Amino acid sequence: MIVAEGRRLRSQAWFGGKGRDSFIHRSWMKNHGEPADSFDGRPVIGICNTFSELTPCNAHFRELAEKVKRGVLQAGGYPVEFPVMSLGETNLRPTAMLFRNLASMDVEESIRGNPIDGVVLLTGCDKTTPALLMGAASCDLPAIIVSGGPMLSGRFHGRTLGSGTDVWRLSEEVRAGTLAEADFLDAEAANSRSAGHCNTMGTASSMASLVEALGMTLPANAAIPAADARRSTLAQMSGRRIVEMVAEDLKPSDILTRQAFENAIQVIGAIGGSTNCVLHLLAIAGRVGVDMTLDDWDRLGRDIPCIVDLMPSGRFLMEDFYYAGGVPAVMAELGQRLHGGAITVTGRTVTENIAGAVCWNREVIRPIDEPLVANAGIAVLRGNLAPSGAVIKPSAATPDLLKHRGPAVVFESIEDFHARVDDPDLPVTADSVMVLKNCGPRGYPGMAEVGNMPIPQKLLRQGVRDMVRLSDARMSGTAYGAVVLHIAPEAAVGGPLALVETGDIIALDVEARSLTLEVSDAELAARRERWTPPKPTMKGGYQSLYVGHVLQADQGADLDFLVGCRGADVPRESH
Ligand code: FES
């Protein structure tokens, strides 16, 4: 049993007295059978659970939480599980991203307001990882992340199926008339054949890798499949470790340093990670007061090679990645490029954690001098069309399109896009640049994953499978293509994107990091005079709060009043 020595734990402000208030705190906890010694000064460990059957990627989290509890108990802690808002990427409308910040508030206030000394964050589906880390970081009690793990690889008609990536691919085949609809529908069950989150290097896997690279998880957390017994072992070990972290007072602010964020950006480049990581990392950094910017992404990612051959950039899936060595093997390959001295939740440095990491499959994780794609880090574009920046993932784009000049075909909204994209009279060719407006943080609202606009049917039938597309939206981490995203300022706040008209020439040059609208300043000024902002889709409620306070994409799309760390102090009693 561990009873903190020489330091009164935070939970003792609830449980440690002999008066009326402590009676109340202990007595009601005893209604689920807690013995008196649960309150004797041992660390109280919150297990922050995003279980929900509406978040299928996290639907196995009840069992995962039980494994964490075993570890906490083994180490002498008192585990208390609590639910927080769960964000399911596939079901939530208008987009799970609208609720990332709301869930982070839930997490922050649930931790701060309760008798908790340290917390285990159970994360899985895309937004659950940043939401929980943002909330915990703003509170800054000892915290460790346990990811739910990816699904096993899908198999269908003799081929591998990757979550998301093959949905986009197969649906395009149906639209092109090269795949029967019945076969497409048959693929559904094969696509998702076990517990876990998307098995491609989509946003969930990228974020699991990002938080491992940040040092917020035990090594190997990101890639162990959800169905593998070693995932349960890791959960149990994390339960043990958080008890020690409380004793050591090892907090997120000790781990989430600039060096840690720089490591994470490089790892995301090396794994071909999701563009969504840009937003989430900036938002997490904002919660701990580390001034990371889009320029850090470009500077650190510019010469990072993609060495992991996973969909959507490559061929393999997370299960293969785990067997090949996972994130520790990638970090070992990056070697001296990383800040090896950064401290992690293990209490050891990055260098110590990855000592002895081995790559077991050089097809899946390549040597750094034989990359899948050279210079593959997420590129940050600027120009008169994106004064505050935009991003593109070069490793997921057709190389020939990374330098392109063509006429715009403009869609004013996602509804406009759906209504016209397959119109045979749409003035679009393979050289066109498809432009989608009003899908940013305020415009959608919530910055939906609609940036990878489907290719117009008439082009699909001509064999076109990629073209330049740009918007203020996001793109699923499982998607691919020459897709420019996160244009800031967004159209709905009057960014230059709002002024683009069909036929305007747009020049993209990823090597030069430029995105240019070839329209004169005088003409743009005249258009601005005529521009009116779109009407809000909903009045009142959380959406109004969000639209009124959300920051632009280049600042991580957090709510302005949530930026920063507010600590864990709550000086007043509840009664
Ligand atoms: Fe949940 Fe992809 S839908 S991780």
XYZ file of C-alpha atoms and ligand atoms in Angstrom:
579
model
C 0.000 0.000 0.000
C 1.223 3.459 -0.870
C 0.279 6.257 1.435
C 1.935 9.454 0.316
C 4.689 10.367 2.712
C 5.501 13.911 3.694
C 2.914 15.347 1.338
C -0.787 15.627 1.900
C -2.509 14.481 -1.240
C -5.141 16.631 -2.868
C -7.835 14.009 -2.283
C -7.313 14.360 1.464
C -8.969 17.786 1.268
C -12.160 15.741 0.718
C -11.451 12.482 2.521
C -8.901 13.324 5.183
C -10.851 15.091 7.939
C -13.027 14.059 10.859
C -15.791 16.630 10.528
C -19.122 16.816 8.789
C -17.808 17.501 5.302
C -15.391 14.564 5.293
C -18.175 12.375 6.641
C -20.266 13.355 3.632
C -17.462 12.733 1.126
C -16.565 9.324 2.553
C -20.023 8.124 3.487
C -21.531 8.445 0.033
C -18.484 6.749 -1.528
C -19.021 3.890 0.905
C -22.400 3.215 -0.693
C -20.546 1.136 -3.241
C -18.773 -0.847 -0.620
C -15.512 1.005 -0.178
C -13.680 -0.030 2.981
C -12.479 2.724 5.310
C -8.847 2.333 4.323
C -9.600 3.496 0.767
C -9.539 6.977 2.284
C -6.384 6.667 4.337
C -4.196 8.870 2.169
C -3.537 6.506 -0.699
C -3.626 8.145 -4.144
C -7.077 8.438 -5.634
C -6.785 7.715 -9.334
C -9.481 8.899 -11.692
C -10.090 6.778 -14.762
C -11.563 9.117 -17.324
C -13.630 6.915 -19.596
C -14.919 7.814 -23.050
C -16.859 4.553 -23.347
C -19.960 4.814 -25.476
C -21.790 2.437 -27.749
C -22.280 5.438 -30.021
C -18.498 5.718 -30.245
C -17.842 2.249 -31.636
C -14.077 2.771 -31.554
C -14.300 3.105 -27.741
C -17.022 0.529 -27.069
C -14.554 -1.873 -25.400
C -13.461 0.670 -22.787
C -15.376 -0.846 -19.871
C -13.035 -3.847 -20.017
C -10.025 -1.605 -20.551
C -10.943 0.446 -17.480
C -11.102 -2.740 -15.394
C -7.518 -3.543 -16.419
C -6.404 -0.070 -15.386
C -8.126 -0.517 -12.035
C -6.243 -3.763 -11.420
C -2.988 -1.920 -11.938
C -4.002 0.948 -9.662
C -5.009 -1.468 -6.906
C -1.811 -3.490 -7.294
C 0.184 -0.316 -6.747
C -1.815 0.709 -3.678
C -4.053 3.358 -5.214
C -7.820 3.792 -5.070
C -9.292 3.766 -8.598
C -12.458 5.718 -9.383
C -13.873 5.555 -12.882
C -15.909 8.394 -14.298
C -17.516 9.051 -17.682
C -16.950 12.066 -19.865
C -18.488 13.112 -23.139
C -17.567 10.618 -25.823
C -16.945 11.783 -29.373
C -17.662 9.220 -32.056
C -16.286 10.288 -35.396
C -18.669 8.237 -37.484
C -21.970 9.191 -35.877
C -21.755 12.698 -34.435
C -23.272 15.511 -36.493
C -22.446 18.027 -37.749
C -18.901 16.903 -36.907
C -17.181 15.492 -33.816
C -14.694 18.344 -33.996
C -17.440 20.785 -32.973
C -17.468 19.048 -29.598
C -13.736 18.515 -28.965
C -13.522 21.668 -26.910
C -16.783 20.927 -25.080
C -15.493 17.477 -24.120
C -12.232 19.045 -22.970
C -14.230 21.310 -20.637
C -16.048 18.269 -19.279
C -12.710 16.541 -18.628
C -11.071 19.576 -17.054
C -13.944 20.343 -14.701
C -14.548 16.658 -13.841
C -10.934 16.259 -12.778
C -10.630 19.559 -10.950
C -13.941 19.329 -9.139
C -13.427 15.821 -7.789
C -11.174 14.227 -5.142
C -8.614 12.995 -7.651
C -4.814 12.926 -7.312
C -3.960 11.570 -10.728
C -5.848 10.481 -13.816
C -5.716 7.813 -16.490
C -7.200 9.028 -19.752
C -8.852 6.348 -21.902
C -8.792 7.602 -25.463
C -9.452 6.095 -28.853
C -11.592 7.628 -31.571
C -10.054 10.714 -33.159
C -11.202 13.617 -30.992
C -11.204 11.756 -27.709
C -7.413 11.902 -27.514
C -6.950 15.665 -27.879
C -10.090 16.447 -25.870
C -8.913 14.454 -22.865
C -5.340 15.673 -23.016
C -6.422 19.305 -23.427
C -8.698 19.055 -20.399
C -6.125 17.248 -18.265
C -3.369 19.657 -19.305
C -5.443 22.651 -18.224
C -5.792 21.025 -14.804
C -2.211 19.734 -14.574
C -2.587 16.823 -12.189
C -0.446 13.735 -12.939
C -1.950 12.086 -16.017
C -1.209 9.168 -18.303
C -2.961 8.201 -21.535
C -4.051 4.683 -22.439
C -5.272 4.371 -26.006
C -7.895 1.786 -26.881
C -5.802 0.465 -29.750
C -6.528 -0.025 -33.444
C -8.816 -2.630 -34.989
C -7.340 -5.750 -36.536
C -6.637 -5.501 -40.267
C -9.680 -5.870 -42.497
C -9.792 -8.567 -45.178
C -12.260 -8.666 -48.064
C -12.331 -10.637 -51.303
C -8.698 -11.625 -50.873
C -7.355 -8.144 -50.195
C -6.577 -6.003 -47.172
C -9.117 -3.349 -46.183
C -8.033 -0.265 -44.252
C -10.503 1.787 -42.196
C -11.641 4.893 -43.966
C -9.046 4.766 -46.725
C -10.849 1.920 -48.484
C -14.230 3.494 -47.827
C -13.137 6.483 -49.868
C -11.508 4.269 -52.483
C -14.384 1.792 -52.844
C -17.060 4.492 -52.904
C -15.206 6.221 -55.738
C -15.135 2.872 -57.581
C -18.915 2.588 -57.215
C -19.344 6.134 -58.557
C -16.990 5.327 -61.429
C -19.058 2.224 -62.230
C -16.183 -0.207 -61.641
C -17.532 -1.821 -58.422
C -20.987 -3.311 -57.825
C -22.985 -1.689 -55.044
C -23.683 -5.114 -53.482
C -19.945 -5.771 -53.176
C -19.476 -2.335 -51.660
C -22.091 -3.036 -48.979
C -20.581 -6.481 -48.307
C -17.323 -4.781 -47.388
C -18.870 -3.044 -44.347
C -18.416 -5.887 -41.880
C -14.999 -6.823 -43.251
C -13.872 -3.221 -42.830
C -14.454 -3.210 -39.049
C -13.915 -6.747 -37.784
C -12.767 -6.229 -34.203
C -12.873 -3.791 -31.325
C -10.715 -0.717 -31.711
C -10.291 2.473 -33.676
C -9.375 2.955 -37.332
C -6.500 0.697 -38.331
C -4.976 3.014 -40.903
C -2.619 5.845 -39.983
C -5.710 8.022 -39.741
C -6.296 10.605 -37.067
C -6.888 8.143 -34.221
C -3.662 6.233 -34.853
C -1.793 9.457 -35.583
C -2.991 10.995 -32.318
C -2.132 7.833 -30.390
C 1.345 8.067 -31.917
C 1.507 11.797 -31.207
C 0.779 11.386 -27.505
C 3.286 8.527 -27.318
C 5.884 10.785 -28.959
C 4.956 13.546 -26.496
C 5.811 11.162 -23.678
C 2.267 10.977 -22.300
C 1.929 7.171 -22.645
C 3.943 4.113 -21.865
C 6.143 3.079 -24.824
C 4.371 1.067 -27.561
C 0.952 2.411 -26.579
C -0.035 3.587 -30.044
C 0.090 0.435 -32.108
C -0.921 -2.554 -29.964
C -4.207 -3.774 -31.475
C -7.279 -3.409 -29.258
C -7.850 -7.163 -29.447
C -4.284 -8.081 -28.424
C -3.811 -9.191 -24.809
C -0.823 -6.878 -24.610
C -3.228 -3.930 -24.785
C -4.717 -5.131 -21.487
C -1.239 -5.511 -20.059
C -0.366 -1.969 -21.051
C -3.563 -0.689 -19.416
C -2.664 -2.546 -16.219
C 0.903 -1.249 -16.251
C -0.394 2.286 -16.805
C -2.607 1.859 -13.745
C 0.418 0.929 -11.707
C 2.498 3.746 -13.133
C 0.016 6.550 -12.431
C 0.178 5.733 -8.727
C 3.931 6.205 -8.846
C 3.514 9.412 -10.855
C 1.337 10.848 -8.104
C 4.019 9.994 -5.561
C 6.605 11.674 -7.811
C 4.264 14.599 -8.578
C 5.100 14.161 -12.276
C 2.620 16.405 -14.060
C 1.705 17.131 -17.712
C 3.499 20.488 -17.464
C 6.729 18.577 -16.687
C 6.307 16.450 -19.808
C 4.593 18.727 -22.330
C 7.571 20.965 -23.011
C 8.579 22.585 -26.276
C 11.038 19.732 -26.770
C 8.239 17.196 -26.452
C 6.098 19.019 -29.001
C 9.037 19.236 -31.398
C 9.567 15.481 -31.037
C 5.899 14.857 -31.770
C 5.901 16.976 -34.928
C 8.841 15.004 -36.282
C 7.253 11.661 -35.456
C 4.037 12.710 -37.214
C 6.110 13.477 -40.325
C 7.920 10.148 -40.131
C 4.712 8.125 -39.809
C 2.812 10.075 -42.488
C 0.389 11.235 -39.804
C -2.917 13.007 -40.169
C -3.247 16.709 -40.937
C -5.645 16.867 -37.985
C -2.628 16.504 -35.724
C -1.659 20.072 -36.610
C -4.803 21.469 -35.023
C -4.737 19.211 -32.005
C -1.073 19.733 -31.189
C -1.454 23.513 -31.370
C -4.489 23.334 -29.082
C -2.738 21.049 -26.561
C 0.327 23.313 -26.538
C -1.932 26.285 -25.902
C -3.283 24.596 -22.783
C 0.193 24.342 -21.231
C 1.426 27.719 -22.439
C 3.952 26.443 -24.974
C 3.927 28.783 -27.950
C 3.849 26.384 -30.897
C 2.858 27.729 -34.331
C 2.255 26.518 -37.865
C 5.798 27.628 -38.641
C 7.085 25.030 -36.160
C 5.253 22.368 -38.143
C 6.826 23.512 -41.378
C 10.319 24.053 -39.975
C 10.483 20.709 -38.190
C 8.603 18.702 -40.800
C 10.299 20.085 -43.893
C 13.051 17.508 -44.216
C 11.410 14.656 -42.317
C 11.057 11.565 -44.490
C 7.992 9.365 -44.223
C 9.431 5.994 -43.237
C 6.235 4.157 -42.284
C 4.461 2.421 -45.161
C 0.910 2.610 -43.804
C -2.356 3.585 -45.455
C -3.385 6.189 -46.472
C 0.142 7.113 -47.638
C 1.273 3.496 -48.120
C 0.238 -0.159 -47.986
C 0.135 -1.581 -44.460
C -2.026 -1.193 -41.355
C -1.547 -0.587 -37.627
C -1.410 -4.296 -36.822
C 1.604 -4.578 -39.146
C 3.054 -1.442 -37.584
C 2.899 -3.003 -34.125
C 4.603 -6.192 -35.248
C 7.286 -4.079 -36.959
C 8.152 -2.221 -33.768
C 5.668 0.664 -33.637
C 6.477 4.181 -32.505
C 9.574 3.207 -30.454
C 11.187 1.796 -33.618
C 10.318 4.969 -35.547
C 11.724 7.173 -32.790
C 14.890 5.070 -32.719
C 15.175 5.565 -36.481
C 14.846 9.352 -36.042
C 17.595 9.112 -33.418
C 19.559 12.309 -32.987
C 16.883 14.425 -34.650
C 14.783 14.037 -31.505
C 15.262 15.680 -28.141
C 16.364 12.535 -26.362
C 16.435 14.185 -22.961
C 12.710 14.935 -22.853
C 11.028 13.421 -19.791
C 8.076 11.063 -20.237
C 5.419 9.476 -18.034
C 7.797 6.603 -17.312
C 9.942 9.064 -15.389
C 12.665 8.292 -17.877
C 13.826 10.160 -20.949
C 12.920 9.477 -24.557
C 16.393 8.088 -25.127
C 16.014 5.699 -22.204
C 12.559 4.611 -23.340
C 13.622 3.723 -26.870
C 16.965 2.137 -26.016
C 16.843 -1.323 -27.504
C 13.894 -0.578 -29.804
C 14.133 -2.837 -32.844
C 12.517 -2.742 -36.263
C 11.316 -6.232 -37.193
C 10.024 -5.477 -40.666
C 11.853 -3.105 -42.980
C 8.969 -3.056 -45.441
C 6.692 -1.487 -42.855
C 9.208 0.774 -41.111
C 11.940 1.728 -43.517
C 15.471 2.878 -42.758
C 15.608 6.646 -42.610
C 17.841 6.806 -45.684
C 15.421 4.663 -47.735
C 12.138 6.465 -47.035
C 8.722 5.916 -48.533
C 8.561 9.650 -49.319
C 11.380 12.138 -48.788
C 10.537 15.477 -47.160
C 7.078 14.260 -46.209
C 6.213 16.297 -43.127
C 3.016 18.288 -43.249
C 3.667 21.379 -45.364
C 2.374 24.801 -44.379
C 1.339 27.009 -47.282
C 0.936 30.754 -47.294
C -0.016 33.403 -49.830
C -2.780 35.860 -50.588
C -5.303 33.020 -50.423
C -4.121 31.855 -46.995
C -2.522 34.779 -45.143
C -2.591 32.878 -41.842
C -1.678 29.560 -43.401
C -3.015 26.318 -44.833
C -1.731 22.750 -44.740
C -1.216 19.860 -47.145
C 0.058 16.340 -46.583
C 2.481 15.760 -49.466
C 2.887 12.049 -48.773
C -0.819 11.471 -49.466
C -0.933 13.528 -52.690
C -0.176 12.664 -56.307
C 3.367 14.047 -56.715
C 2.597 15.722 -60.079
C -0.076 17.853 -58.447
C 2.185 19.335 -55.792
C 2.972 22.108 -58.274
C -0.159 23.047 -60.151
C -1.908 26.031 -61.679
C -5.528 25.873 -62.751
C -8.944 27.520 -62.864
C -11.130 27.440 -59.773
C -14.462 25.655 -59.630
C -16.114 27.161 -56.563
C -18.693 25.664 -54.218
C -20.159 28.110 -51.711
C -21.116 25.419 -49.174
C -21.112 21.658 -48.727
C -24.749 21.596 -49.861
C -23.799 23.459 -53.031
C -21.027 20.924 -53.605
C -23.326 17.908 -53.215
C -25.928 19.481 -55.481
C -23.549 20.173 -58.366
C -20.489 17.915 -58.206
C -21.929 15.271 -60.516
C -23.710 17.711 -62.833
C -22.537 16.793 -66.339
C -22.441 20.523 -67.162
C -20.112 21.417 -64.280
C -17.228 23.344 -65.885
C -14.533 21.078 -64.442
C -11.537 19.299 -65.937
C -8.657 17.359 -64.407
C -6.716 20.654 -64.331
C -9.375 22.510 -62.359
C -8.915 23.450 -58.705
C -12.019 22.609 -56.705
C -12.678 25.212 -53.994
C -15.037 24.651 -51.067
C -16.041 27.546 -48.790
C -17.702 27.946 -45.400
C -16.566 24.659 -43.866
C -14.123 26.122 -41.325
C -14.428 26.362 -37.528
C -17.167 29.015 -37.581
C -18.601 28.333 -41.006
C -19.674 24.684 -40.732
C -19.566 25.052 -37.652
C -16.857 22.780 -36.273
C -14.570 22.462 -39.298
C -15.872 19.245 -40.754
C -13.855 16.559 -42.543
C -15.182 17.425 -45.965
C -12.007 18.817 -47.524
C -11.297 15.663 -49.541
C -14.138 16.432 -51.914
C -15.100 13.439 -54.055
C -13.908 13.739 -57.645
C -16.714 14.697 -60.090
C -18.239 11.605 -61.658
C -17.484 12.645 -65.198
C -13.772 12.908 -64.324
C -13.825 9.564 -62.503
C -15.140 7.980 -65.683
C -12.182 9.504 -67.524
C -9.863 7.763 -65.062
C -9.049 10.829 -62.926
C -8.372 9.788 -59.313
C -6.770 12.915 -57.848
C -6.995 16.649 -58.432
C -6.178 19.796 -56.482
C -8.858 20.629 -53.955
C -8.775 23.364 -51.362
C -10.949 24.543 -48.516
C -11.106 25.807 -44.953
C -12.287 22.338 -43.893
C -10.381 19.396 -42.466
C -9.853 15.983 -44.031
C -10.158 12.584 -42.435
C -6.746 11.272 -41.520
C -7.624 8.155 -43.490
C -8.122 10.155 -46.688
C -5.649 11.040 -49.402
C -5.182 13.339 -52.367
C -3.778 16.729 -53.368
C -5.959 18.412 -50.789
C -5.163 21.796 -49.265
C -6.873 22.205 -45.908
C -7.367 24.504 -42.907
C -7.148 27.699 -44.981
C -7.023 30.592 -42.524
C -8.709 32.931 -42.089
C -11.724 30.882 -43.100
C -14.357 32.046 -45.567
C -17.049 32.589 -42.926
C -15.013 35.329 -41.234
C -14.226 37.006 -44.533
C -10.882 35.400 -45.326
C -9.717 35.720 -48.947
C -11.153 32.244 -49.606
C -14.587 33.897 -49.426
C -13.711 36.020 -52.458
C -12.700 33.271 -54.907
C -14.926 32.931 -57.981
C -15.199 30.181 -60.552
C -12.643 30.734 -63.283
C -10.063 32.498 -61.088
C -6.579 31.053 -61.523
C -5.053 29.450 -58.432
C -1.391 28.457 -58.184
C -0.205 25.806 -55.726
C 3.516 25.243 -55.196
C 4.183 22.967 -52.246
C 7.963 23.127 -52.643
C 7.777 26.937 -52.435
C 5.093 26.638 -49.741
C 2.817 29.035 -51.637
C -0.878 29.232 -52.421
C -1.764 32.137 -54.678
C -5.011 33.520 -56.006
C -4.061 35.255 -59.248
C -6.578 38.061 -58.936
C -5.619 41.731 -58.544
C -5.876 43.439 -55.184
C -8.294 45.983 -56.671
C -10.634 43.251 -57.871
C -10.462 41.495 -54.510
C -11.259 44.767 -52.727
C -14.301 45.230 -54.964
C -15.471 41.703 -54.203
C -14.989 42.298 -50.502
C -17.369 45.269 -50.704
C -20.050 42.919 -51.998
C -19.364 40.063 -49.552
C -21.811 39.255 -46.788
C -21.137 36.684 -44.033
C -23.166 33.466 -44.043
C -26.041 33.157 -41.601
C -25.461 30.932 -38.522
C -26.943 27.449 -38.827
C -28.263 27.480 -35.241
C -29.056 30.209 -32.729
C -28.320 29.723 -29.034
C -26.985 26.643 -27.268
C -23.446 25.351 -27.412
C -23.113 26.143 -31.118
C -23.489 29.855 -30.433
C -20.911 29.706 -27.659
C -18.574 27.835 -30.001
C -19.041 30.163 -32.980
C -18.561 33.199 -30.762
C -15.297 32.022 -29.271
C -13.576 29.528 -31.574
C -10.084 30.441 -32.729
C -8.981 29.997 -36.313
C -7.278 26.831 -37.546
C -3.771 28.284 -37.313
C -4.344 28.624 -33.555
C -5.697 25.102 -33.057
C -9.417 25.953 -33.145
C -9.659 25.965 -29.348
C -12.147 28.265 -27.635
C -10.399 31.486 -26.706
C -11.387 31.260 -23.028
C -10.081 27.700 -22.694
C -6.502 28.453 -23.698
C -4.061 28.075 -20.814
C -3.579 26.043 -17.654
C -5.856 26.879 -14.738
C -4.448 24.359 -12.287
C -6.276 22.008 -9.950
C -7.055 24.211 -6.956
C -10.663 24.488 -5.794
C -10.555 26.413 -2.527
C -14.271 26.218 -1.663
C -16.232 23.301 -0.230
C -19.467 22.192 -1.891
C -21.697 22.557 1.147
Fe -13.177 6.259 -34.706
Fe -11.805 6.319 -37.105
S -13.932 6.446 -36.730
S -11.061 6.213 -35.105
